[in-house]
XYZ file of C-alpha atoms in Angstrom:
575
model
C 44.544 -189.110 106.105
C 41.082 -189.977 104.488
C 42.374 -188.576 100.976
C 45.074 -190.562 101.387
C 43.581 -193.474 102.044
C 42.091 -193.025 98.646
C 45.427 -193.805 97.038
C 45.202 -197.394 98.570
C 43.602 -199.543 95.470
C 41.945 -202.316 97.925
C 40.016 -198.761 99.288
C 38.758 -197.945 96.303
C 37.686 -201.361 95.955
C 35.686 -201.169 99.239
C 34.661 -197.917 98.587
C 32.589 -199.503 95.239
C 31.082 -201.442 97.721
C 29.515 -199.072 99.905
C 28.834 -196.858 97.171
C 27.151 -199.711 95.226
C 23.663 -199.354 97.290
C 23.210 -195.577 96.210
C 23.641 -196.561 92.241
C 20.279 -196.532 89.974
C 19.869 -200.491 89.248
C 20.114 -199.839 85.829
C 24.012 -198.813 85.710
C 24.829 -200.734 88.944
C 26.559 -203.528 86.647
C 28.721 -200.780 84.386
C 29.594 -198.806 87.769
C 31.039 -202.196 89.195
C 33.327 -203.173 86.636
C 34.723 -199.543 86.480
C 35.837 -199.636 90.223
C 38.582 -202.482 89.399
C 39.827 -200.745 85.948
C 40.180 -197.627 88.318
C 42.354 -200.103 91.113
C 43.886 -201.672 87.919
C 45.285 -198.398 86.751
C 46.145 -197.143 90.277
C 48.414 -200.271 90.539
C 50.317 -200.184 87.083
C 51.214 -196.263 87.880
C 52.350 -196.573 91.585
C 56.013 -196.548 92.566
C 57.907 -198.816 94.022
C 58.102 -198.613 98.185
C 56.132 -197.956 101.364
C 53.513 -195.072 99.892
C 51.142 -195.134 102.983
C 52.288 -195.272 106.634
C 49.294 -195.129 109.707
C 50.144 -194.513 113.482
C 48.204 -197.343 115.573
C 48.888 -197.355 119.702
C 53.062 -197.498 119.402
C 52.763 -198.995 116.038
C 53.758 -197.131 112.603
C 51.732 -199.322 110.014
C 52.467 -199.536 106.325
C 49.011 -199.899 104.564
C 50.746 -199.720 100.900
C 54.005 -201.138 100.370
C 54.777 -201.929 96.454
C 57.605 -204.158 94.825
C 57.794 -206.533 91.606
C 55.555 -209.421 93.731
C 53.372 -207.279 95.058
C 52.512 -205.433 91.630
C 52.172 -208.103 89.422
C 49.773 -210.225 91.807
C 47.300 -206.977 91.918
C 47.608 -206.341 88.197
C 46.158 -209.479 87.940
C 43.727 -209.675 90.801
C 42.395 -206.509 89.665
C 42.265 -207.569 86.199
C 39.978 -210.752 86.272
C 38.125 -208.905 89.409
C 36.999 -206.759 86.126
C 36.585 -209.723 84.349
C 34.787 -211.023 86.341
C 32.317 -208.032 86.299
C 31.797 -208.673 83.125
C 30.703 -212.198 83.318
C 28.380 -211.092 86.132
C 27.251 -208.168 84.138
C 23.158 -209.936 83.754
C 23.280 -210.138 87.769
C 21.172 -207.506 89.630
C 21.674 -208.710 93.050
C 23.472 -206.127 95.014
C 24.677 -208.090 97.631
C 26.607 -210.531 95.372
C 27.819 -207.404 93.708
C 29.606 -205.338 96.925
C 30.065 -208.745 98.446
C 32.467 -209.812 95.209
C 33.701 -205.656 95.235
C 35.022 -206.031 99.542
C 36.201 -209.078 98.731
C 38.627 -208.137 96.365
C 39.362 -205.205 97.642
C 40.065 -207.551 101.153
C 42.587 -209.531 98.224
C 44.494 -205.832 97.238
C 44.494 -205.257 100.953
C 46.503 -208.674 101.643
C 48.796 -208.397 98.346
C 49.969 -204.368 99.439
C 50.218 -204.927 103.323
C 53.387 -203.839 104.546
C 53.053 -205.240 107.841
C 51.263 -207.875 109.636
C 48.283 -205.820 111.147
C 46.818 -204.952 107.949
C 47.538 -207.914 106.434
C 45.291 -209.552 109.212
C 42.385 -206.909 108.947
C 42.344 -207.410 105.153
C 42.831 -211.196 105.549
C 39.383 -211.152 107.858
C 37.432 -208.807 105.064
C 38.430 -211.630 102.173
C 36.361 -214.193 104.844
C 33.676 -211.989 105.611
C 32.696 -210.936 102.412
C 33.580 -214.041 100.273
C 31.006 -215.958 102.913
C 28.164 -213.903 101.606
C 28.722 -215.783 97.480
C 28.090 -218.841 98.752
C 25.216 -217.534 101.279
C 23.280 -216.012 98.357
C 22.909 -219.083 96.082
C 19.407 -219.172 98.806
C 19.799 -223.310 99.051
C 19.695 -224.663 102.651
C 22.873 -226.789 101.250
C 24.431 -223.221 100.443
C 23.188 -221.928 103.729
C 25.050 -224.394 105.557
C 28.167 -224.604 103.367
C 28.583 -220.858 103.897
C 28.283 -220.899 107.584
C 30.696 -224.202 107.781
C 33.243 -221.582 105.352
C 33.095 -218.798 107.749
C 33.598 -220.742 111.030
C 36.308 -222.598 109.381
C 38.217 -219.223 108.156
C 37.468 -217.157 111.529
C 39.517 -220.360 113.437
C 42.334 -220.129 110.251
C 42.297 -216.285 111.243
C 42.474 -217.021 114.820
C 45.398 -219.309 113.934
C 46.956 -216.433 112.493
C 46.377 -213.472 114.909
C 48.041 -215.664 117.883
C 51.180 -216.265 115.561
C 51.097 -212.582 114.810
C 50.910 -211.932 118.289
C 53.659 -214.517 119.389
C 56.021 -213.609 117.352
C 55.395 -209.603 118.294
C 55.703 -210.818 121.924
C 58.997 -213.019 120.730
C 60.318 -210.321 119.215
C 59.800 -210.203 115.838
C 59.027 -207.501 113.430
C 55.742 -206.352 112.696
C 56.654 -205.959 109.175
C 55.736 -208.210 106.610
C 59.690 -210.346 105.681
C 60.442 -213.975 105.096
C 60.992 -215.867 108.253
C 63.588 -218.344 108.545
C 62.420 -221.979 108.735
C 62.400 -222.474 112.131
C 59.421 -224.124 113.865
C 58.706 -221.824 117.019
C 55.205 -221.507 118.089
C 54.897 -218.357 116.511
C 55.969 -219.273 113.255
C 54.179 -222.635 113.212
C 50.657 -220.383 114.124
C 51.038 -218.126 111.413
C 52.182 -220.770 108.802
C 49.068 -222.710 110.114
C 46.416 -219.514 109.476
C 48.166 -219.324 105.652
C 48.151 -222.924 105.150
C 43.948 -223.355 105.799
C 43.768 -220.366 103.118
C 45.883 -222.029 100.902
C 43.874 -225.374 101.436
C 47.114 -227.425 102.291
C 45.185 -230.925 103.281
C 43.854 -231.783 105.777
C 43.126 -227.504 106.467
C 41.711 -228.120 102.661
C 38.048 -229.242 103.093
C 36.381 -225.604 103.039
C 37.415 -225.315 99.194
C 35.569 -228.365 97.829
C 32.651 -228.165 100.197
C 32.271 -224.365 99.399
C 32.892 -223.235 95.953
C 30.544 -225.894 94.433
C 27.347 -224.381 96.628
C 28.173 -220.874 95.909
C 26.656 -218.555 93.358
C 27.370 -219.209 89.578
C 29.457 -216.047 89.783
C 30.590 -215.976 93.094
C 32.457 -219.300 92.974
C 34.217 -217.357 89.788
C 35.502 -214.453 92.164
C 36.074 -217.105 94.867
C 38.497 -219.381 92.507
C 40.888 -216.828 92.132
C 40.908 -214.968 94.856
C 41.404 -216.555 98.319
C 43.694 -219.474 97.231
C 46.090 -217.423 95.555
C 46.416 -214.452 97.671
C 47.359 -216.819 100.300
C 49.917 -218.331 98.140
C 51.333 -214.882 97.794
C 51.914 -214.644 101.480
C 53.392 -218.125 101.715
C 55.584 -216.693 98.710
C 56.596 -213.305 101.447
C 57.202 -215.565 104.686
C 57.898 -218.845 104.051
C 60.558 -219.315 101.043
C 62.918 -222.162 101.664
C 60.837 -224.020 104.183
C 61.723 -227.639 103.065
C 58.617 -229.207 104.640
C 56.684 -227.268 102.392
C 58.108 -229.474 99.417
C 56.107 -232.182 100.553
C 53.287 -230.736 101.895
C 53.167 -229.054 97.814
C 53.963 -232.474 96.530
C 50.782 -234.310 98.919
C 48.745 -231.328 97.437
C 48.790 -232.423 94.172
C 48.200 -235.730 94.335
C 45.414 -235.676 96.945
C 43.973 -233.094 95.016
C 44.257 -234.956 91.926
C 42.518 -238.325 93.096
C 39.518 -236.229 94.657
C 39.268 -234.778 91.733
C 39.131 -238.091 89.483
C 36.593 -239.401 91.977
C 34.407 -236.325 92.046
C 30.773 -236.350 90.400
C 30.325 -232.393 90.437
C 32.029 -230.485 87.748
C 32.494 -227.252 90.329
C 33.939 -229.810 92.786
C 36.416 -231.403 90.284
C 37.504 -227.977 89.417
C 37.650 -227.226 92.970
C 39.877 -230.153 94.028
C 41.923 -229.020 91.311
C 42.666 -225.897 92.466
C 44.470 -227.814 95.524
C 46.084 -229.597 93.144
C 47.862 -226.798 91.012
C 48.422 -224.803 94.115
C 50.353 -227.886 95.310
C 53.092 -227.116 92.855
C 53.459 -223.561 94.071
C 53.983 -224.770 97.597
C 56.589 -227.424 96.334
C 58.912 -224.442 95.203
C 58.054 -221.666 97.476
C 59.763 -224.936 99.351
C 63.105 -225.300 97.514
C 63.255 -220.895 97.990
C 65.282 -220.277 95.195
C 65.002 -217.434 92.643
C 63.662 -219.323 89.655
C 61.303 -221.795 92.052
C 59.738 -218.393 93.552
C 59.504 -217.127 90.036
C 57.598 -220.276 88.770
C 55.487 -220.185 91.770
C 54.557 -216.587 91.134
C 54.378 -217.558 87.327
C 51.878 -220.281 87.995
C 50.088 -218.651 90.373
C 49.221 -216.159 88.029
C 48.491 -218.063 85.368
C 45.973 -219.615 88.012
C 44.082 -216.264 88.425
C 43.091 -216.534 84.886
C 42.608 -220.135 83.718
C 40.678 -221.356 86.411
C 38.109 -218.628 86.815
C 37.915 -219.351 83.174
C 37.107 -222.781 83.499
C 34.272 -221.992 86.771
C 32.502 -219.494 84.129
C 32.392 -222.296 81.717
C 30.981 -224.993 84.237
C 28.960 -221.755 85.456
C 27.507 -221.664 81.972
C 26.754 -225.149 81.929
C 24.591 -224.754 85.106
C 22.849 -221.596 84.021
C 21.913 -223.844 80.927
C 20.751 -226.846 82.147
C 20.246 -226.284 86.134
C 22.280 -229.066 86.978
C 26.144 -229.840 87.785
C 26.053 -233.386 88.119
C 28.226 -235.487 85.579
C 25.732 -238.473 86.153
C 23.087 -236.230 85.130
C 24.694 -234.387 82.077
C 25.745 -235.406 78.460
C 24.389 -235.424 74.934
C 24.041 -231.277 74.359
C 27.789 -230.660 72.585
C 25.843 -229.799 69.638
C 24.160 -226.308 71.538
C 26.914 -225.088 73.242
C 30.011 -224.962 70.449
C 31.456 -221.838 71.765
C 31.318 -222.759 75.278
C 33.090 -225.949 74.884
C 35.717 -224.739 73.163
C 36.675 -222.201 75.688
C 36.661 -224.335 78.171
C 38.999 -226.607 76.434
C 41.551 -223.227 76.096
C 41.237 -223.136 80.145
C 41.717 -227.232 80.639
C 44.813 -227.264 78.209
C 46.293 -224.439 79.774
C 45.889 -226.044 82.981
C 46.905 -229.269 81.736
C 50.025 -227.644 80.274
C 49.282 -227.434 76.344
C 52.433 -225.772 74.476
C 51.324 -221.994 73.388
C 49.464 -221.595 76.321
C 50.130 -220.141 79.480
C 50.310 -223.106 82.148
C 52.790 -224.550 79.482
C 55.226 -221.727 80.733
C 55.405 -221.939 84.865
C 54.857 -225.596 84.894
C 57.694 -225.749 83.180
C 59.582 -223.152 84.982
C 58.383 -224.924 88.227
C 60.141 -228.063 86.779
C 63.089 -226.431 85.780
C 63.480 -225.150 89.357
C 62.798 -229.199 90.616
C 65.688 -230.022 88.523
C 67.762 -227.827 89.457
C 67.671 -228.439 93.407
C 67.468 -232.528 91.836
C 64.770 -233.303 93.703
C 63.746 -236.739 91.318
C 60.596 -237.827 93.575
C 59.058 -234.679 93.427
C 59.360 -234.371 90.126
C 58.066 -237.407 89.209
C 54.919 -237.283 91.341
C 54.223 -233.981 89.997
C 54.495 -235.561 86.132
C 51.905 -237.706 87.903
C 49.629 -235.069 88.938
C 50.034 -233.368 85.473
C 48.357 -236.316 83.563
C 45.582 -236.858 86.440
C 44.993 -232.821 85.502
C 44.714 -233.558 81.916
C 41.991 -236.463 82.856
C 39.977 -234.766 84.805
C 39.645 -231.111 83.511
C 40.658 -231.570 80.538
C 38.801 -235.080 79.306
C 36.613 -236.276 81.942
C 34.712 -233.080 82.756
C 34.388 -232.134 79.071
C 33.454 -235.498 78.172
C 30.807 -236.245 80.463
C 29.100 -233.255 80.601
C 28.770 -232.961 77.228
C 29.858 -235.659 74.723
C 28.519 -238.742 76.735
C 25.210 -239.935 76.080
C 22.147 -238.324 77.185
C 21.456 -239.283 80.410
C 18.441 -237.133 81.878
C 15.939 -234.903 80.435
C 16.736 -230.885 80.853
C 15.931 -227.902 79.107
C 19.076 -225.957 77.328
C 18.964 -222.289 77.893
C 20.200 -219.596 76.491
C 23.517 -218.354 78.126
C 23.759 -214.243 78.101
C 26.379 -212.733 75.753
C 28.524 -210.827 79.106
C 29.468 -214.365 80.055
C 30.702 -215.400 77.032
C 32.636 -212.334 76.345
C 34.396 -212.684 79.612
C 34.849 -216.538 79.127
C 36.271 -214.745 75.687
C 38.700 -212.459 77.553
C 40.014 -214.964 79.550
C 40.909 -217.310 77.069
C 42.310 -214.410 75.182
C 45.534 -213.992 78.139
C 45.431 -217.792 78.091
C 47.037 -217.687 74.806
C 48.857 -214.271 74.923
C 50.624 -215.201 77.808
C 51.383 -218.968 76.351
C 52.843 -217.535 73.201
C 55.003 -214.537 74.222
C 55.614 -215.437 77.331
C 58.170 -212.162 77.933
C 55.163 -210.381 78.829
C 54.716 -212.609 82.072
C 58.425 -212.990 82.809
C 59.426 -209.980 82.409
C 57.303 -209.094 85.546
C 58.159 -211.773 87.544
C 60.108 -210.685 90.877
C 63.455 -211.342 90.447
C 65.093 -211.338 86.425
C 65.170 -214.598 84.180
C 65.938 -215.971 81.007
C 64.071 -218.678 81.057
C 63.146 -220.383 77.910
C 60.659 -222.666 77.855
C 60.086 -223.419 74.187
C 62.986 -226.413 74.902
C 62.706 -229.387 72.520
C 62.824 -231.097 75.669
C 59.820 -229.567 77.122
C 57.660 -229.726 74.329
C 58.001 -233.533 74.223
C 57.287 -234.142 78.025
C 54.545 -232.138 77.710
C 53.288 -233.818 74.457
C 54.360 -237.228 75.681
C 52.208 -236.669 79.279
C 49.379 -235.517 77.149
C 48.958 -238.027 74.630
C 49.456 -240.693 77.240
C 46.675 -239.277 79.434
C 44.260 -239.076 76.412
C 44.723 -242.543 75.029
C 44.290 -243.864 78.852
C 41.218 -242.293 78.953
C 40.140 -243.609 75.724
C 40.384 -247.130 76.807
C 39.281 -246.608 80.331
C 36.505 -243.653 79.911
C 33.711 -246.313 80.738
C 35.373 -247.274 84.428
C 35.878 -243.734 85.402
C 33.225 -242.763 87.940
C 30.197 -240.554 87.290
C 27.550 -242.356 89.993
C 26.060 -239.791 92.379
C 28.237 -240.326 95.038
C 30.054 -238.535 97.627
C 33.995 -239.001 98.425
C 34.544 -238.747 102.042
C 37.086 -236.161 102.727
C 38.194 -234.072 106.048
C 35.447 -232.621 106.164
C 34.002 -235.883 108.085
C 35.968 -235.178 111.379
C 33.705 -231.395 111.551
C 30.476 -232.514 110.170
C 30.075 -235.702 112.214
C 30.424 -233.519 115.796
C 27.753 -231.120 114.627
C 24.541 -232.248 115.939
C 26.612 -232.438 119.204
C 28.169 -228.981 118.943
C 24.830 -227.346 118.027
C 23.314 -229.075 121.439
C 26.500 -227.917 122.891
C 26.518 -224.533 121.899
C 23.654 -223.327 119.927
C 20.644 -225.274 121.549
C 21.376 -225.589 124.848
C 22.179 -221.782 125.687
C 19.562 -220.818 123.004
C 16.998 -222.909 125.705
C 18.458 -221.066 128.589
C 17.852 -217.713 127.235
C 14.135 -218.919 126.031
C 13.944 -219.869 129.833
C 15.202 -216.778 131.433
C 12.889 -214.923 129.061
C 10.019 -216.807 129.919
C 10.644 -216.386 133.159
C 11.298 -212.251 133.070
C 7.873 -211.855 130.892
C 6.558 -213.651 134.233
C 7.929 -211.468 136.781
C 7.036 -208.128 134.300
C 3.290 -209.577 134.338
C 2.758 -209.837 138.599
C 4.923 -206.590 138.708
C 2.177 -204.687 136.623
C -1.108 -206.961 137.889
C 0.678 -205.356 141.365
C 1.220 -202.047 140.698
C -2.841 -201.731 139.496
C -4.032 -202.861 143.048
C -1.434 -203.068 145.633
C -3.574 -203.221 148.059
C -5.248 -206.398 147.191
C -1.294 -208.626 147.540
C -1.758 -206.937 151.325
C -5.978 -207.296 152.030
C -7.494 -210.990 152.830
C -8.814 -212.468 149.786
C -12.673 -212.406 151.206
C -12.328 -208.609 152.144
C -11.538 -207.757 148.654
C -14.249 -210.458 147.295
C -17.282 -208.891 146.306
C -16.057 -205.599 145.821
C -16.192 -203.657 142.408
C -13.114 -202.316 141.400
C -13.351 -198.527 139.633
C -11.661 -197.056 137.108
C -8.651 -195.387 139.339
C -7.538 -199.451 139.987
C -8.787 -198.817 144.036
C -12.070 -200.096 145.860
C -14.460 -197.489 147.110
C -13.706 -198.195 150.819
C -10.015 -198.262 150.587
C -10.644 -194.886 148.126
C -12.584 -193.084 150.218
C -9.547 -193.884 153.457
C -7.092 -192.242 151.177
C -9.272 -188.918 150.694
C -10.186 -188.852 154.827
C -6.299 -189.102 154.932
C -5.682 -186.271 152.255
C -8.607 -184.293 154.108
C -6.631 -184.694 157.297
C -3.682 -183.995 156.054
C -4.359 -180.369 154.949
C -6.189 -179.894 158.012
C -2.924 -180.461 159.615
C -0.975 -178.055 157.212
C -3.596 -174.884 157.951
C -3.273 -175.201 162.342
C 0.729 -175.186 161.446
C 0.189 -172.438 159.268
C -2.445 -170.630 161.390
């Protein structure tokens, strides 16, 4: 069973992480990236089916099931995992480096689960190790963040083991199938524990209170990883849910607005990601087979534009040491290459023609129009041009065409990050210009087309329209130091009263009962030297000196009539 284990890609991704620690420092960084190539092969080569079953109490478990879905998501997670590698190829820190290996390998684990079990014990590596990123930045603010991100995702896995359990008690299969939409306690448990990893609002606030405290490269790892593995499990249980059309459509916009409003360029790009994963929800919501292939689509397309766009504002903070758009501007001239691969990851996720968000968001549209759903369209157009002002002309402008608004040093930025800022531009454009390559993996067959006269004047149209608005209006567009109130609010206000609560209060009690025990342990052995003196009148024992053995002379010398007698005794019974 161990071998076989070894045929599991999200185990060989854990296994780099426990092997990590016996490496010599100097080839740590090379041996990292090699574990993912390794998964990355494994996945491209495996059949299709359940390859790995387990025996657990009455349970058969299948730890490797593979179809079209399930393939295609770990080609990719395994691919920018490697990427990613390579952008933190300078980074010596070894728990950053098997933190960011068990976390993916927690993503494989999720994305080849055959049944709910596994897909649990995965789900709960993915929080545990993605917890230590943020942890490892060493700020008190990233101290705190992290704790608030694993307390938040043990009660979103809690969610989801009851549901589990429910609907095993109920019933249901432990295998891993689409449910039909109907709202039992079970199912609305387990749609709850996806939902918080998928950051559906108000289950959203984790994502922009965590990603902009974590490590440079940790909140790379982090943007492509949690959010759109649980999208992939949304995609398995939940297609054709019709509340989830909403719920994708409120996504978007909410996420958009925080994101206009934000002042930190990791938190814009993090209340993006709710925003684009708002239009996979919207069409894992209308179920059918083009709306699950443009979720999958954009999904994917997700995996490698956004990391690409959290190595650039990475880049930006290794540079100057800051993140703050009312702090940046004025340094466009020193960072050419930089910029302009950003601008390949904020026009693909702003949907630029010839590259790759251009293709799913306008498969996801195509799917809209098809079920001729007009609001939801429309407020999704809407969300397209608030993307295109805030990745893709706010944060660029700001940080680095705006005046000069502090004084900061520029540093150099090492050549591994731009070569993997490099590589992920490079599938940017593949995939927006031959687009067959992406399709032609999607789950179920299309012939989508998306290089429609009609789509490439929406697109333009949205696009021009956003950029002349933000021409005219670039000056009234917030950059202050401020913070937008979000969710969040409802769990941070309660804390001083939950750490009383739970943390200080019992944390005194223990102190006391400690105290209290030391006590005790201190009369004990003051009363175990001289027992005699707890029994003997205080102004017997006064006076007296005490030797060596812990005993006065006058009780000593009682003790050796006593012994004296005693083998007197022992010799007349004898004699």
């Amino acid at each position: 069973m161990m071998l076989e284990l070894l045929s599991v890609p999200a185990v060989i991704l854990i296994l780099g992480a426990l092997v990590l620690p016996l490496i010599p420092e100097r080839i740590r960084s090379t041996v990292f990236i090699i574990f993912p190539l390794v998964a990355l092969a494994m996945v491209w080569t495996m059949p299709e089916g359940n390859l790995l079953q387990a025996s657990f109490a009455s349970y058969e478990l299948e730890l490797l099931s593979v179809d079209k879905l399930s393939r295609i998501f770990g080609l990719l997670f395994a691919l920018i995992t490697a990427i990613g590698g390579v952008y933190a190829f300078h980074i010596k820190d070894l728990g950053q480096q098997s933190s960011a290996l068990a976390y993916a390998g927690g993503t494989l684990g999720v994305i080849f689960a055959g049944d709910f079990f596994t897909l649990f014990i995965f789900w709960e590596i993915m929080a545990a190790a993605s917890s230590y990123l943020i942890w490892a930045r060493g700020t008190e603010e990233s101290a705190k963040a992290g704790m608030r991100y694993l307390l938040v995702h043990i009660f979103g896995g809690g969610l989801l083991f009851i549901g589990i359990l429910l609907h095993l008690s109920g019933g249901g299969s432990l295998y891993i199938e689409s449910i039909e939409p109907a709202y039992t306690a079970a199912n609305i448990f387990i749609l709850l524990g996806v939902a918080l990893n998928t950051a559906v609002p108000p289950l959203h606030a984790w994502l922009a209170d965590a990603y902009p405290k974590a490590t440079i490269t940790g909140a790379v790892f982090m943007s492509a990883l949690t959010t759109k593995s649980a999208v992939y499990v949304m995609i398995r249980l939940f297609p054709g849910w019709e509340i989830l059309i909403w719920v994708g459509v409120i996504m978007a916009i909410y996420g958009t607005i925080y994101a206009l409003l934000a002042n930190d360029i990791r938190e814009i790009l993090a209340y993006s990601i709710i925003s684009q994963i708002g239009y996979m929800v919207t069409v894992i919501g209308i179920g059918t087979e083009i709306a699950l292939n443009g979720a999958t689509a954009h999904a994917l397309n997700n995996i490698i534009y956004k990391p690409l766009l959290f190595m650039a504002a990475g880049a930006v903070i290794h540079a100057t040491g800051t993140s703050k758009l009312s702090e940046l501007g004025g340094f466009a001239k020193k960072m050419p290459l930089i910029i302009g691969l950003y601008m390949v990851g904020a026009l693909s996720i702003s949907g630029m023609p010839f590259l790759n968000g251009f293709v799913s968001k306008t498969m996801i549209s195509g799917a809209i129009g098809d079920a001729h759903l007009e609001w939801p369209i429309l407020l999704l157009l809407i969300a397209t041009i608030g993307t295109f002002l805030h990745t893709g002309l706010k944060l660029p402008y700001f940080t680095w065409f705006s005046e000069k608004k502090s004084e900061f040093e520029v540093s150099s930025i090492p050549t591994n990050m731009k070569v993997a800022m490099g590589m992920g531009a490079l599938f940017c454009i593949l995939f927006g210009v031959a687009p067959q390559l992406l399709y032609s993996q999607l789950p179920y067959p299309t012939d989508f087309q998306p290089f429609s006269v009609y789509n490439f004047v929406e697109m333009t149209q949205i696009l021009v329209l956003a950029f002349v608005g933000f021409w005219f209006l670039k000056r009234h567009l917030n950059v202050s130091s401020t913070i937008s109130l979000d969710t969040d609010w409802f769990y941070r206000q309660p804390a001083d009263i939950v750490r009383t609560v739970f943390v200080e209060a019992p944390n005194n009690l223990f102190g006391t009962a400690e105290n209290g025990a030391l006590k005790l342990a201190n009369k004990l052995s003051k009363f175990s030297g001289n027992p005699m003196k707890a029994f003997l009148p205080s102004f017997i024992m006064e006076g007296r000196e005490v030797r060596s053995d812990g005993f006065t002379a006058p009780i000593s010398a009682a003790l050796a009539f006593i012994l004296f007698g005693f083998l007197v005794a022992i010799l007349v019974v004898l004699l």
